[in-house]
Amino acid sequence: MIRFGPAGNSDSFYAQGFQASWQAPAWLRAMGLNAYEYSFGRGVQLGEEMARKIAAQAKANDIAVSAHAPYFINLANPDPEKRERSFQYILDSARLVTLLGGDRVVVHVGAQMKMERGEALENCRAGLLEACRRLDGAGLSQVHLCPETMGRPSQIGDLTETLDFCLLDGRFIPCLDFAHLHALGQGALNTTEDFARVLDAVESALGIDRAREMHVHFSTIEYTAAGEKRHRTFAEEKYGPRFDRLAPLFKERGYTPRVICECHGTMAEDAKTMMEIFNGEE
Ligand SMILES: [Zn+2]
């Protein structure tokens, strides 16, 4: 089934006096949501005991948990020490997401740095395969790495590159960040046809079954010529992309993605709005 939830905790969660992420699953369920993405963006700092506490709450409240791996990962970097650190971040994220009761880890694969694009991509491909071997070696084969589509040309992971990565191993689940695709394309996603072309590309690369299970990041976004600037909220009407153009396609094509909202501060409220749009209530 399709699921909706926030990346991290909304401002309103804290404004209502809640302080800890183990309180989030019940709070999300009360809003009618059923997914939650825990961020290790600035490091994997979650203790095992707290992870288990969140997992128990998530299970009790039917919240599907995923995790976002640290932003410091760069599998394009040829430096052996830096690569080791990237693998460690991935392994730590995989271990903790398992304790959280989830099996999806979203990864920013890399940055081009001063390399030719082809060389950076080759390093990333080798790195992703090595990451899979490390997961297998650590008994974490059940974890799905989700390479994410990125919002800046300096980053690795446009749509084609991301789909190519997912062809390396059947366990990879593409993370389609539609805000990033919109920013990278300088406002490319407006009509339902624009979104349909993206889904068509996923289906033709990975097949309909894998496309239907995709991981989705959705928010509005501000961008410049250099791509992504910052995530915005749905209330800020001048920013795209807009979920009402995508939702009918998910329905028509029988998709059951995990849709995570990354709007700035209002991620739970805006996830709820997406759920209502999908259910035809908005
Ligand atoms: Zn991300």
PDB file of N, CA and C and ligand atoms in Angstrom, residues 37 68 71 106-108 148-150 175 177 180 217 262, ligand 1:
ATOM      1  N   GLU A  37      10.660   8.980   8.185  1.00  0.00           N
ATOM      2  CA  GLU A  37      12.063   8.818   7.801  1.00  0.00           C
ATOM      3  C   GLU A  37      12.953   9.474   8.855  1.00  0.00           C
ATOM      4  N   HIS A  68      17.696   8.081   6.498  1.00  0.00           N
ATOM      5  CA  HIS A  68      18.511   8.821   5.529  1.00  0.00           C
ATOM      6  C   HIS A  68      19.960   8.759   5.991  1.00  0.00           C
ATOM      7  N   TYR A  71      25.024  12.823   5.037  1.00  0.00           N
ATOM      8  CA  TYR A  71      25.301  13.610   3.833  1.00  0.00           C
ATOM      9  C   TYR A  71      26.782  13.563   3.455  1.00  0.00           C
ATOM     10  N   VAL A 106      18.207   5.669   2.512  1.00  0.00           N
ATOM     11  CA  VAL A 106      18.376   6.606   1.395  1.00  0.00           C
ATOM     12  C   VAL A 106      19.799   7.153   1.408  1.00  0.00           C
ATOM     13  N   VAL A 107      20.421   7.166   0.224  1.00  0.00           N
ATOM     14  CA  VAL A 107      21.834   7.566   0.135  1.00  0.00           C
ATOM     15  C   VAL A 107      22.026   8.641  -0.938  1.00  0.00           C
ATOM     16  N   HIS A 108      22.740   9.708  -0.581  1.00  0.00           N
ATOM     17  CA  HIS A 108      23.274  10.636  -1.587  1.00  0.00           C
ATOM     18  C   HIS A 108      24.580   9.997  -2.052  1.00  0.00           C
ATOM     19  N   GLU A 148      19.488   8.310  -4.273  1.00  0.00           N
ATOM     20  CA  GLU A 148      18.526   9.408  -4.435  1.00  0.00           C
ATOM     21  C   GLU A 148      18.868  10.296  -5.638  1.00  0.00           C
ATOM     22  N   THR A 149      17.836  10.752  -6.349  1.00  0.00           N
ATOM     23  CA  THR A 149      18.051  11.752  -7.402  1.00  0.00           C
ATOM     24  C   THR A 149      18.351  13.098  -6.744  1.00  0.00           C
ATOM     25  N   MET A 150      19.413  13.750  -7.207  1.00  0.00           N
ATOM     26  CA  MET A 150      19.920  14.940  -6.529  1.00  0.00           C
ATOM     27  C   MET A 150      19.577  16.239  -7.273  1.00  0.00           C
ATOM     28  N   CYS A 175      15.291   6.233  -5.038  1.00  0.00           N
ATOM     29  CA  CYS A 175      14.614   7.297  -4.290  1.00  0.00           C
ATOM     30  C   CYS A 175      14.431   8.457  -5.254  1.00  0.00           C
ATOM     31  N   ASP A 177      13.483  11.893  -5.746  1.00  0.00           N
ATOM     32  CA  ASP A 177      13.216  13.163  -5.071  1.00  0.00           C
ATOM     33  C   ASP A 177      12.712  14.130  -6.139  1.00  0.00           C
ATOM     34  N   HIS A 180      14.092  17.652  -6.158  1.00  0.00           N
ATOM     35  CA  HIS A 180      15.429  17.722  -6.757  1.00  0.00           C
ATOM     36  C   HIS A 180      15.355  17.652  -8.284  1.00  0.00           C
ATOM     37  N   HIS A 217      10.706  11.168  -2.327  1.00  0.00           N
ATOM     38  CA  HIS A 217      10.811  12.386  -1.522  1.00  0.00           C
ATOM     39  C   HIS A 217      10.042  13.459  -2.267  1.00  0.00           C
ATOM     40  N   GLU A 262       9.602  16.265   2.655  1.00  0.00           N
ATOM     41  CA  GLU A 262      10.760  16.985   3.192  1.00  0.00           C
ATOM     42  C   GLU A 262      10.529  18.494   3.231  1.00  0.00           C
TER      43      GLU A 262
HETATM   44 ZN    ZN B   1      18.289  13.249   0.533  1.00  0.00          ZN
END
